[in-house]
């Protein structure tokens, strides 16, 4: 796992390195590939899930079980690769969720 040392959240599996007008978007670190796995800080009232972005494409997966919730631009084959990454790193993503949302 990689940690973002400059955020003040050393030791956690995410970094709150993106702030938008709607709040922080903590990024899960340590998942290889061209994707950014993240949460929206206001998503705590939903079941555990993760957003995935590459370029202008975004999707959202529920984690228990791993199920596609939303897709904006990804082809089916790439969604299958993302689902496989989520399954491989499931525990890390869930840990990051609990670290952030408590």
mmCIF file of N, CA, C and O in Angstrom:
data_model
loop_
_atom_site.group_PDB
_atom_site.id
_atom_site.type_symbol
_atom_site.label_atom_id
_atom_site.label_comp_id
_atom_site.label_asym_id
_atom_site.label_seq_id
_atom_site.Cartn_x
_atom_site.Cartn_y
_atom_site.Cartn_z
ATOM 1 N N UNK A 1 0.835 -1.176 0.000
ATOM 2 C CA UNK A 1 0.000 0.000 0.000
ATOM 3 C C UNK A 1 0.879 1.239 0.000
ATOM 4 O O UNK A 1 1.934 1.247 0.593
ATOM 5 N N UNK A 2 0.403 2.283 -0.640
ATOM 6 C CA UNK A 2 1.112 3.546 -0.650
ATOM 7 C C UNK A 2 0.296 4.555 0.137
ATOM 8 O O UNK A 2 -0.921 4.511 0.153
ATOM 9 N N UNK A 3 0.987 5.467 0.798
ATOM 10 C CA UNK A 3 0.316 6.478 1.584
ATOM 11 C C UNK A 3 0.751 7.847 1.113
ATOM 12 O O UNK A 3 1.883 8.031 0.696
ATOM 13 N N UNK A 4 -0.118 8.809 1.200
ATOM 14 C CA UNK A 4 0.210 10.180 0.818
ATOM 15 C C UNK A 4 0.729 10.899 2.051
ATOM 16 O O UNK A 4 -0.024 11.310 2.908
ATOM 17 N N UNK A 5 2.034 11.049 2.136
ATOM 18 C CA UNK A 5 2.654 11.597 3.342
ATOM 19 C C UNK A 5 2.364 13.079 3.536
ATOM 20 O O UNK A 5 2.421 13.571 4.649
ATOM 21 N N UNK A 6 2.029 13.779 2.494
ATOM 22 C CA UNK A 6 1.858 15.217 2.622
ATOM 23 C C UNK A 6 0.463 15.630 3.077
ATOM 24 O O UNK A 6 0.198 16.807 3.240
ATOM 25 N N UNK A 7 -0.432 14.700 3.300
ATOM 26 C CA UNK A 7 -1.811 15.064 3.627
ATOM 27 C C UNK A 7 -2.069 15.161 5.116
ATOM 28 O O UNK A 7 -3.104 15.662 5.526
ATOM 29 N N UNK A 8 -1.151 14.636 5.940
ATOM 30 C CA UNK A 8 -1.410 14.590 7.366
ATOM 31 C C UNK A 8 -2.195 13.362 7.774
ATOM 32 O O UNK A 8 -2.568 13.208 8.919
ATOM 33 N N UNK A 9 -2.450 12.460 6.851
ATOM 34 C CA UNK A 9 -3.195 11.238 7.125
ATOM 35 C C UNK A 9 -2.295 10.029 6.959
ATOM 36 O O UNK A 9 -2.710 8.994 6.487
ATOM 37 N N UNK A 10 -1.027 10.134 7.381
ATOM 38 C CA UNK A 10 -0.083 9.038 7.236
ATOM 39 C C UNK A 10 -0.621 7.806 7.947
ATOM 40 O O UNK A 10 -1.220 7.881 9.004
ATOM 41 N N UNK A 11 -0.366 6.671 7.356
ATOM 42 C CA UNK A 11 -0.804 5.418 7.949
ATOM 43 C C UNK A 11 -2.183 4.984 7.504
ATOM 44 O O UNK A 11 -2.599 3.875 7.776
ATOM 45 N N UNK A 12 -2.904 5.822 6.803
ATOM 46 C CA UNK A 12 -4.228 5.452 6.313
ATOM 47 C C UNK A 12 -4.095 5.010 4.858
ATOM 48 O O UNK A 12 -3.141 5.351 4.185
ATOM 49 N N UNK A 13 -5.075 4.277 4.381
ATOM 50 C CA UNK A 13 -4.987 3.726 3.038
ATOM 51 C C UNK A 13 -5.584 4.654 1.993
ATOM 52 O O UNK A 13 -5.793 4.262 0.869
ATOM 53 N N UNK A 14 -5.837 5.861 2.353
ATOM 54 C CA UNK A 14 -6.332 6.818 1.380
ATOM 55 C C UNK A 14 -5.702 8.164 1.672
ATOM 56 O O UNK A 14 -5.093 8.382 2.697
ATOM 57 N N UNK A 15 -5.851 9.067 0.730
ATOM 58 C CA UNK A 15 -5.420 10.438 0.979
ATOM 59 C C UNK A 15 -6.532 11.360 0.525
ATOM 60 O O UNK A 15 -7.194 11.107 -0.467
ATOM 61 N N UNK A 16 -6.776 12.399 1.280
ATOM 62 C CA UNK A 16 -7.798 13.366 0.892
ATOM 63 C C UNK A 16 -7.109 14.446 0.071
ATOM 64 O O UNK A 16 -6.933 15.571 0.501
ATOM 65 N N UNK A 17 -6.727 14.075 -1.154
ATOM 66 C CA UNK A 17 -5.928 14.977 -1.956
ATOM 67 C C UNK A 17 -6.733 15.751 -2.982
ATOM 68 O O UNK A 17 -6.169 16.528 -3.712
ATOM 69 N N UNK A 18 -8.014 15.573 -3.018
ATOM 70 C CA UNK A 18 -8.836 16.332 -3.953
ATOM 71 C C UNK A 18 -9.967 16.985 -3.184
ATOM 72 O O UNK A 18 -10.759 16.318 -2.559
ATOM 73 N N UNK A 19 -10.021 18.294 -3.234
ATOM 74 C CA UNK A 19 -11.121 18.998 -2.590
ATOM 75 C C UNK A 19 -11.922 19.692 -3.681
ATOM 76 O O UNK A 19 -11.365 20.375 -4.528
ATOM 77 N N UNK A 20 -13.216 19.494 -3.652
ATOM 78 C CA UNK A 20 -14.094 20.104 -4.629
ATOM 79 C C UNK A 20 -15.107 20.960 -3.882
ATOM 80 O O UNK A 20 -15.107 21.026 -2.660
ATOM 81 N N UNK A 21 -15.996 21.567 -4.609
ATOM 82 C CA UNK A 21 -17.029 22.389 -3.983
ATOM 83 C C UNK A 21 -17.982 21.555 -3.135
ATOM 84 O O UNK A 21 -18.702 22.073 -2.306
ATOM 85 N N UNK A 22 -17.963 20.234 -3.322
ATOM 86 C CA UNK A 22 -18.858 19.364 -2.561
ATOM 87 C C UNK A 22 -18.120 18.628 -1.450
ATOM 88 O O UNK A 22 -18.696 17.801 -0.778
ATOM 89 N N UNK A 23 -16.852 18.904 -1.246
ATOM 90 C CA UNK A 23 -16.116 18.277 -0.153
ATOM 91 C C UNK A 23 -14.934 17.476 -0.650
ATOM 92 O O UNK A 23 -14.556 17.560 -1.804
ATOM 93 N N UNK A 24 -14.344 16.698 0.262
ATOM 94 C CA UNK A 24 -13.181 15.903 -0.074
ATOM 95 C C UNK A 24 -13.567 14.626 -0.799
ATOM 96 O O UNK A 24 -14.634 14.076 -0.584
ATOM 97 N N UNK A 25 -12.659 14.180 -1.643
ATOM 98 C CA UNK A 25 -12.814 12.914 -2.348
ATOM 99 C C UNK A 25 -11.594 12.060 -2.020
ATOM 100 O O UNK A 25 -10.600 12.090 -2.734
ATOM 101 N N UNK A 26 -11.627 11.312 -0.905
ATOM 102 C CA UNK A 26 -10.482 10.494 -0.515
ATOM 103 C C UNK A 26 -10.174 9.436 -1.567
ATOM 104 O O UNK A 26 -11.077 8.758 -2.054
ATOM 105 N N UNK A 27 -8.909 9.315 -1.908
ATOM 106 C CA UNK A 27 -8.450 8.367 -2.916
ATOM 107 C C UNK A 27 -7.844 7.146 -2.238
ATOM 108 O O UNK A 27 -7.011 7.284 -1.357
ATOM 109 N N UNK A 28 -8.262 5.956 -2.676
ATOM 110 C CA UNK A 28 -7.680 4.710 -2.191
ATOM 111 C C UNK A 28 -6.361 4.514 -2.931
ATOM 112 O O UNK A 28 -6.325 4.499 -4.155
ATOM 113 N N UNK A 29 -5.282 4.374 -2.181
ATOM 114 C CA UNK A 29 -3.954 4.193 -2.769
ATOM 115 C C UNK A 29 -3.567 2.729 -2.802
ATOM 116 O O UNK A 29 -4.054 1.935 -2.009
ATOM 117 N N UNK A 30 -2.670 2.384 -3.724
ATOM 118 C CA UNK A 30 -2.105 1.044 -3.755
ATOM 119 C C UNK A 30 -2.758 0.098 -4.739
ATOM 120 O O UNK A 30 -2.420 -1.084 -4.766
ATOM 121 N N UNK A 31 -3.692 0.582 -5.549
ATOM 122 C CA UNK A 31 -4.319 -0.266 -6.557
ATOM 123 C C UNK A 31 -3.671 0.068 -7.896
ATOM 124 O O UNK A 31 -3.774 1.199 -8.374
ATOM 125 N N UNK A 32 -2.977 -0.901 -8.517
ATOM 126 C CA UNK A 32 -2.250 -0.614 -9.755
ATOM 127 C C UNK A 32 -3.194 -0.376 -10.924
ATOM 128 O O UNK A 32 -4.333 -0.825 -10.931
ATOM 129 N N UNK A 33 -2.692 0.346 -11.892
ATOM 130 C CA UNK A 33 -3.449 0.583 -13.111
ATOM 131 C C UNK A 33 -3.741 2.050 -13.321
ATOM 132 O O UNK A 33 -3.353 2.905 -12.528
ATOM 133 N N UNK A 34 -4.450 2.354 -14.388
ATOM 134 C CA UNK A 34 -4.697 3.745 -14.775
ATOM 135 C C UNK A 34 -5.894 4.388 -14.073
ATOM 136 O O UNK A 34 -6.306 5.486 -14.435
ATOM 137 N N UNK A 35 -6.465 3.718 -13.089
ATOM 138 C CA UNK A 35 -7.715 4.174 -12.481
ATOM 139 C C UNK A 35 -7.487 4.864 -11.147
ATOM 140 O O UNK A 35 -6.568 4.552 -10.416
ATOM 141 N N UNK A 36 -8.374 5.770 -10.844
ATOM 142 C CA UNK A 36 -8.417 6.400 -9.521
ATOM 143 C C UNK A 36 -9.652 5.859 -8.805
ATOM 144 O O UNK A 36 -10.775 5.987 -9.295
ATOM 145 N N UNK A 37 -9.440 5.236 -7.658
ATOM 146 C CA UNK A 37 -10.516 4.695 -6.829
ATOM 147 C C UNK A 37 -10.732 5.667 -5.684
ATOM 148 O O UNK A 37 -9.791 5.985 -4.957
ATOM 149 N N UNK A 38 -11.970 6.137 -5.506
ATOM 150 C CA UNK A 38 -12.209 7.184 -4.506
ATOM 151 C C UNK A 38 -13.626 7.134 -3.978
ATOM 152 O O UNK A 38 -14.486 6.423 -4.497
ATOM 153 N N UNK A 39 -13.835 7.916 -2.912
ATOM 154 C CA UNK A 39 -15.157 8.095 -2.301
ATOM 155 C C UNK A 39 -15.485 9.579 -2.321
ATOM 156 O O UNK A 39 -14.601 10.413 -2.384
ATOM 157 N N UNK A 40 -16.756 9.895 -2.218
ATOM 158 C CA UNK A 40 -17.187 11.259 -1.921
ATOM 159 C C UNK A 40 -17.446 11.323 -0.424
ATOM 160 O O UNK A 40 -18.069 10.419 0.136
ATOM 161 N N UNK A 41 -16.991 12.355 0.228
ATOM 162 C CA UNK A 41 -17.131 12.448 1.682
ATOM 163 C C UNK A 41 -18.581 12.450 2.153
ATOM 164 O O UNK A 41 -18.855 12.090 3.289
ATOM 165 N N UNK A 42 -19.507 12.838 1.305
ATOM 166 C CA UNK A 42 -20.914 12.888 1.715
ATOM 167 C C UNK A 42 -21.638 11.569 1.443
ATOM 168 O O UNK A 42 -22.831 11.459 1.692
ATOM 169 N N UNK A 43 -20.931 10.539 0.979
ATOM 170 C CA UNK A 43 -21.555 9.251 0.628
ATOM 171 C C UNK A 43 -21.763 8.318 1.814
ATOM 172 O O UNK A 43 -22.097 7.153 1.629
ATOM 173 N N UNK A 44 -21.581 8.786 3.037
ATOM 174 C CA UNK A 44 -21.600 7.895 4.200
ATOM 175 C C UNK A 44 -22.973 7.290 4.478
ATOM 176 O O UNK A 44 -23.074 6.315 5.221
ATOM 177 N N UNK A 45 -24.033 7.829 3.908
ATOM 178 C CA UNK A 45 -25.368 7.289 4.160
ATOM 179 C C UNK A 45 -25.761 6.207 3.162
ATOM 180 O O UNK A 45 -26.874 5.714 3.205
ATOM 181 N N UNK A 46 -24.858 5.850 2.273
ATOM 182 C CA UNK A 46 -25.105 4.795 1.292
ATOM 183 C C UNK A 46 -24.333 3.546 1.705
ATOM 184 O O UNK A 46 -23.388 3.624 2.483
ATOM 185 N N UNK A 47 -24.716 2.381 1.165
ATOM 186 C CA UNK A 47 -23.905 1.183 1.412
ATOM 187 C C UNK A 47 -22.476 1.395 0.890
ATOM 188 O O UNK A 47 -22.233 2.261 0.049
ATOM 189 N N UNK A 48 -21.548 0.571 1.354
ATOM 190 C CA UNK A 48 -20.148 0.711 0.951
ATOM 191 C C UNK A 48 -20.026 0.573 -0.561
ATOM 192 O O UNK A 48 -20.544 -0.377 -1.157
ATOM 193 N N UNK A 49 -19.326 1.524 -1.156
ATOM 194 C CA UNK A 49 -19.123 1.537 -2.605
ATOM 195 C C UNK A 49 -17.866 2.331 -2.920
ATOM 196 O O UNK A 49 -17.288 2.974 -2.055
ATOM 197 N N UNK A 50 -17.465 2.274 -4.170
ATOM 198 C CA UNK A 50 -16.294 3.019 -4.621
ATOM 199 C C UNK A 50 -16.562 3.577 -6.014
ATOM 200 O O UNK A 50 -17.251 2.952 -6.827
ATOM 201 N N UNK A 51 -16.067 4.785 -6.251
ATOM 202 C CA UNK A 51 -16.121 5.409 -7.563
ATOM 203 C C UNK A 51 -14.783 5.162 -8.241
ATOM 204 O O UNK A 51 -13.742 5.142 -7.575
ATOM 205 N N UNK A 52 -14.800 4.989 -9.563
ATOM 206 C CA UNK A 52 -13.578 4.713 -10.317
ATOM 207 C C UNK A 52 -13.546 5.641 -11.524
ATOM 208 O O UNK A 52 -14.524 5.732 -12.270
ATOM 209 N N UNK A 53 -12.404 6.308 -11.699
ATOM 210 C CA UNK A 53 -12.277 7.279 -12.789
ATOM 211 C C UNK A 53 -11.013 7.011 -13.594
ATOM 212 O O UNK A 53 -9.969 6.672 -13.044
ATOM 213 N N UNK A 54 -11.146 7.144 -14.896
ATOM 214 C CA UNK A 54 -10.020 7.187 -15.825
ATOM 215 C C UNK A 54 -10.393 8.178 -16.898
ATOM 216 O O UNK A 54 -11.418 8.041 -17.563
ATOM 217 N N UNK A 55 -9.569 9.197 -17.036
ATOM 218 C CA UNK A 55 -9.847 10.290 -17.963
ATOM 219 C C UNK A 55 -11.229 10.865 -17.645
ATOM 220 O O UNK A 55 -11.473 11.245 -16.514
ATOM 221 N N UNK A 56 -12.155 10.886 -18.601
ATOM 222 C CA UNK A 56 -13.483 11.456 -18.353
ATOM 223 C C UNK A 56 -14.534 10.390 -18.059
ATOM 224 O O UNK A 56 -15.714 10.696 -17.956
ATOM 225 N N UNK A 57 -14.104 9.153 -17.905
ATOM 226 C CA UNK A 57 -15.036 8.060 -17.630
ATOM 227 C C UNK A 57 -15.099 7.812 -16.130
ATOM 228 O O UNK A 57 -14.081 7.855 -15.444
ATOM 229 N N UNK A 58 -16.309 7.554 -15.635
ATOM 230 C CA UNK A 58 -16.522 7.315 -14.210
ATOM 231 C C UNK A 58 -17.546 6.188 -14.055
ATOM 232 O O UNK A 58 -18.522 6.113 -14.811
ATOM 233 N N UNK A 59 -17.316 5.349 -13.066
ATOM 234 C CA UNK A 59 -18.313 4.345 -12.712
ATOM 235 C C UNK A 59 -18.356 4.219 -11.197
ATOM 236 O O UNK A 59 -17.495 4.741 -10.487
ATOM 237 N N UNK A 60 -19.374 3.535 -10.718
ATOM 238 C CA UNK A 60 -19.561 3.332 -9.281
ATOM 239 C C UNK A 60 -19.943 1.871 -9.074
ATOM 240 O O UNK A 60 -20.829 1.350 -9.759
ATOM 241 N N UNK A 61 -19.241 1.230 -8.121
ATOM 242 C CA UNK A 61 -19.525 -0.159 -7.781
ATOM 243 C C UNK A 61 -19.910 -0.267 -6.319
ATOM 244 O O UNK A 61 -19.235 0.294 -5.447
ATOM 245 N N UNK A 62 -20.993 -0.990 -6.036
ATOM 246 C CA UNK A 62 -21.294 -1.419 -4.682
ATOM 247 C C UNK A 62 -20.298 -2.521 -4.347
ATOM 248 O O UNK A 62 -19.855 -3.249 -5.236
ATOM 249 N N UNK A 63 -19.945 -2.689 -3.076
ATOM 250 C CA UNK A 63 -18.892 -3.642 -2.724
ATOM 251 C C UNK A 63 -19.380 -4.955 -2.146
ATOM 252 O O UNK A 63 -18.643 -5.933 -2.168
ATOM 253 N N UNK A 64 -20.566 -5.029 -1.600
ATOM 254 C CA UNK A 64 -21.024 -6.275 -0.971
ATOM 255 C C UNK A 64 -22.410 -6.649 -1.448
ATOM 256 O O UNK A 64 -23.381 -6.250 -0.812
ATOM 257 N N UNK A 65 -22.549 -7.382 -2.527
ATOM 258 C CA UNK A 65 -21.517 -7.922 -3.406
ATOM 259 C C UNK A 65 -21.060 -6.870 -4.421
ATOM 260 O O UNK A 65 -21.696 -5.835 -4.586
ATOM 261 N N UNK A 66 -19.969 -7.174 -5.115
ATOM 262 C CA UNK A 66 -19.431 -6.253 -6.122
ATOM 263 C C UNK A 66 -20.409 -6.188 -7.287
ATOM 264 O O UNK A 66 -20.569 -7.149 -8.033
ATOM 265 N N UNK A 67 -21.084 -5.040 -7.390
ATOM 266 C CA UNK A 67 -22.133 -4.862 -8.386
ATOM 267 C C UNK A 67 -22.023 -3.467 -8.992
ATOM 268 O O UNK A 67 -21.883 -2.489 -8.258
ATOM 269 N N UNK A 68 -22.113 -3.382 -10.299
ATOM 270 C CA UNK A 68 -22.069 -2.083 -10.960
ATOM 271 C C UNK A 68 -23.316 -1.285 -10.616
ATOM 272 O O UNK A 68 -24.438 -1.768 -10.765
ATOM 273 N N UNK A 69 -23.129 -0.059 -10.150
ATOM 274 C CA UNK A 69 -24.233 0.828 -9.815
ATOM 275 C C UNK A 69 -24.465 1.854 -10.916
ATOM 276 O O UNK A 69 -25.603 2.110 -11.304
ATOM 277 N N UNK A 70 -23.380 2.451 -11.407
ATOM 278 C CA UNK A 70 -23.472 3.482 -12.440
ATOM 279 C C UNK A 70 -22.283 3.352 -13.377
ATOM 280 O O UNK A 70 -21.198 2.947 -12.957
ATOM 281 N N UNK A 71 -22.490 3.725 -14.631
ATOM 282 C CA UNK A 71 -21.403 3.744 -15.603
ATOM 283 C C UNK A 71 -21.577 4.935 -16.525
ATOM 284 O O UNK A 71 -22.656 5.156 -17.060
ATOM 285 N N UNK A 72 -20.508 5.680 -16.672
ATOM 286 C CA UNK A 72 -20.513 6.834 -17.576
ATOM 287 C C UNK A 72 -19.282 6.745 -18.470
ATOM 288 O O UNK A 72 -18.249 7.341 -18.185
ATOM 289 N N UNK A 73 -19.381 5.928 -19.528
ATOM 290 C CA UNK A 73 -18.356 5.909 -20.555
ATOM 291 C C UNK A 73 -17.505 4.666 -20.689
ATOM 292 O O UNK A 73 -16.838 4.496 -21.708
ATOM 293 N N UNK A 74 -17.471 3.782 -19.705
ATOM 294 C CA UNK A 74 -16.635 2.596 -19.803
ATOM 295 C C UNK A 74 -17.290 1.537 -20.680
ATOM 296 O O UNK A 74 -18.500 1.322 -20.615
ATOM 297 N N UNK A 75 -16.470 0.847 -21.477
ATOM 298 C CA UNK A 75 -16.929 -0.296 -22.266
ATOM 299 C C UNK A 75 -17.065 -1.513 -21.343
ATOM 300 O O UNK A 75 -16.413 -1.585 -20.298
ATOM 301 N N UNK A 76 -17.898 -2.480 -21.718
ATOM 302 C CA UNK A 76 -18.108 -3.662 -20.874
ATOM 303 C C UNK A 76 -16.819 -4.393 -20.486
ATOM 304 O O UNK A 76 -16.665 -4.812 -19.341
ATOM 305 N N UNK A 77 -15.888 -4.547 -21.408
ATOM 306 C CA UNK A 77 -14.641 -5.240 -21.086
ATOM 307 C C UNK A 77 -13.828 -4.516 -20.026
ATOM 308 O O UNK A 77 -13.225 -5.147 -19.150
ATOM 309 N N UNK A 78 -13.806 -3.196 -20.096
ATOM 310 C CA UNK A 78 -13.068 -2.430 -19.099
ATOM 311 C C UNK A 78 -13.771 -2.489 -17.743
ATOM 312 O O UNK A 78 -13.122 -2.549 -16.707
ATOM 313 N N UNK A 79 -15.095 -2.490 -17.738
ATOM 314 C CA UNK A 79 -15.829 -2.658 -16.476
ATOM 315 C C UNK A 79 -15.498 -3.995 -15.822
ATOM 316 O O UNK A 79 -15.376 -4.077 -14.605
ATOM 317 N N UNK A 80 -15.315 -5.036 -16.638
ATOM 318 C CA UNK A 80 -14.923 -6.337 -16.088
ATOM 319 C C UNK A 80 -13.534 -6.274 -15.460
ATOM 320 O O UNK A 80 -13.296 -6.874 -14.413
ATOM 321 N N UNK A 81 -12.594 -5.534 -16.083
ATOM 322 C CA UNK A 81 -11.251 -5.371 -15.500
ATOM 323 C C UNK A 81 -11.329 -4.606 -14.188
ATOM 324 O O UNK A 81 -10.656 -4.950 -13.209
ATOM 325 N N UNK A 82 -12.153 -3.557 -14.159
ATOM 326 C CA UNK A 82 -12.315 -2.767 -12.931
ATOM 327 C C UNK A 82 -12.923 -3.633 -11.832
ATOM 328 O O UNK A 82 -12.465 -3.624 -10.687
ATOM 329 N N UNK A 83 -13.941 -4.413 -12.166
ATOM 330 C CA UNK A 83 -14.574 -5.307 -11.194
ATOM 331 C C UNK A 83 -13.545 -6.290 -10.632
ATOM 332 O O UNK A 83 -13.508 -6.549 -9.433
ATOM 333 N N UNK A 84 -12.676 -6.797 -11.478
ATOM 334 C CA UNK A 84 -11.635 -7.720 -11.035
ATOM 335 C C UNK A 84 -10.667 -7.030 -10.076
ATOM 336 O O UNK A 84 -10.266 -7.610 -9.059
ATOM 337 N N UNK A 85 -10.281 -5.789 -10.375
ATOM 338 C CA UNK A 85 -9.412 -5.029 -9.473
ATOM 339 C C UNK A 85 -10.097 -4.798 -8.126
ATOM 340 O O UNK A 85 -9.467 -4.903 -7.071
ATOM 341 N N UNK A 86 -11.370 -4.466 -8.170
ATOM 342 C CA UNK A 86 -12.119 -4.248 -6.927
ATOM 343 C C UNK A 86 -12.171 -5.535 -6.108
ATOM 344 O O UNK A 86 -11.940 -5.517 -4.898
ATOM 345 N N UNK A 87 -12.438 -6.652 -6.764
ATOM 346 C CA UNK A 87 -12.477 -7.928 -6.040
ATOM 347 C C UNK A 87 -11.114 -8.268 -5.442
ATOM 348 O O UNK A 87 -11.027 -8.727 -4.303
ATOM 349 N N UNK A 88 -10.042 -8.029 -6.190
ATOM 350 C CA UNK A 88 -8.693 -8.314 -5.708
ATOM 351 C C UNK A 88 -8.324 -7.446 -4.506
ATOM 352 O O UNK A 88 -7.674 -7.910 -3.578
ATOM 353 N N UNK A 89 -8.753 -6.193 -4.515
ATOM 354 C CA UNK A 89 -8.380 -5.233 -3.470
ATOM 355 C C UNK A 89 -9.560 -4.882 -2.563
ATOM 356 O O UNK A 89 -9.566 -3.833 -1.925
ATOM 357 N N UNK A 90 -10.537 -5.760 -2.502
ATOM 358 C CA UNK A 90 -11.765 -5.519 -1.753
ATOM 359 C C UNK A 90 -11.495 -5.115 -0.308
ATOM 360 O O UNK A 90 -12.030 -4.118 0.181
ATOM 361 N N UNK A 91 -10.658 -5.889 0.377
ATOM 362 C CA UNK A 91 -10.400 -5.603 1.798
ATOM 363 C C UNK A 91 -9.753 -4.237 1.988
ATOM 364 O O UNK A 91 -10.078 -3.516 2.934
ATOM 365 N N UNK A 92 -8.846 -3.869 1.098
ATOM 366 C CA UNK A 92 -8.183 -2.568 1.172
ATOM 367 C C UNK A 92 -9.202 -1.431 0.984
ATOM 368 O O UNK A 92 -9.166 -0.426 1.691
ATOM 369 N N UNK A 93 -10.113 -1.594 0.045
ATOM 370 C CA UNK A 93 -11.119 -0.561 -0.221
ATOM 371 C C UNK A 93 -12.065 -0.430 0.973
ATOM 372 O O UNK A 93 -12.384 0.682 1.411
ATOM 373 N N UNK A 94 -12.505 -1.559 1.512
ATOM 374 C CA UNK A 94 -13.402 -1.531 2.675
ATOM 375 C C UNK A 94 -12.692 -0.892 3.871
ATOM 376 O O UNK A 94 -13.280 -0.083 4.603
ATOM 377 N N UNK A 95 -11.429 -1.217 4.067
ATOM 378 C CA UNK A 95 -10.655 -0.610 5.155
ATOM 379 C C UNK A 95 -10.573 0.903 4.984
ATOM 380 O O UNK A 95 -10.747 1.667 5.948
ATOM 381 N N UNK A 96 -10.317 1.350 3.758
ATOM 382 C CA UNK A 96 -10.249 2.794 3.496
ATOM 383 C C UNK A 96 -11.589 3.455 3.774
ATOM 384 O O UNK A 96 -11.652 4.556 4.335
ATOM 385 N N UNK A 97 -12.687 2.793 3.401
ATOM 386 C CA UNK A 97 -14.038 3.313 3.660
ATOM 387 C C UNK A 97 -14.235 3.522 5.158
ATOM 388 O O UNK A 97 -14.662 4.580 5.607
ATOM 389 N N UNK A 98 -13.911 2.493 5.943
ATOM 390 C CA UNK A 98 -14.116 2.582 7.398
ATOM 391 C C UNK A 98 -13.179 3.594 8.049
ATOM 392 O O UNK A 98 -13.569 4.257 9.014
ATOM 393 N N UNK A 99 -11.971 3.714 7.524
ATOM 394 C CA UNK A 99 -11.040 4.730 8.051
ATOM 395 C C UNK A 99 -11.602 6.130 7.835
ATOM 396 O O UNK A 99 -11.487 6.998 8.687
ATOM 397 N N UNK A 100 -12.227 6.334 6.693
ATOM 398 C CA UNK A 100 -12.739 7.661 6.365
ATOM 399 C C UNK A 100 -14.078 7.959 7.041
ATOM 400 O O UNK A 100 -14.268 9.013 7.620
ATOM 401 N N UNK A 101 -14.998 7.007 6.954
ATOM 402 C CA UNK A 101 -16.360 7.268 7.431
ATOM 403 C C UNK A 101 -16.572 6.841 8.884
ATOM 404 O O UNK A 101 -17.600 7.170 9.467
ATOM 405 N N UNK A 102 -15.642 6.078 9.427
ATOM 406 C CA UNK A 102 -15.735 5.690 10.834
ATOM 407 C C UNK A 102 -16.616 4.523 11.115
ATOM 408 O O UNK A 102 -17.296 3.938 10.433
#
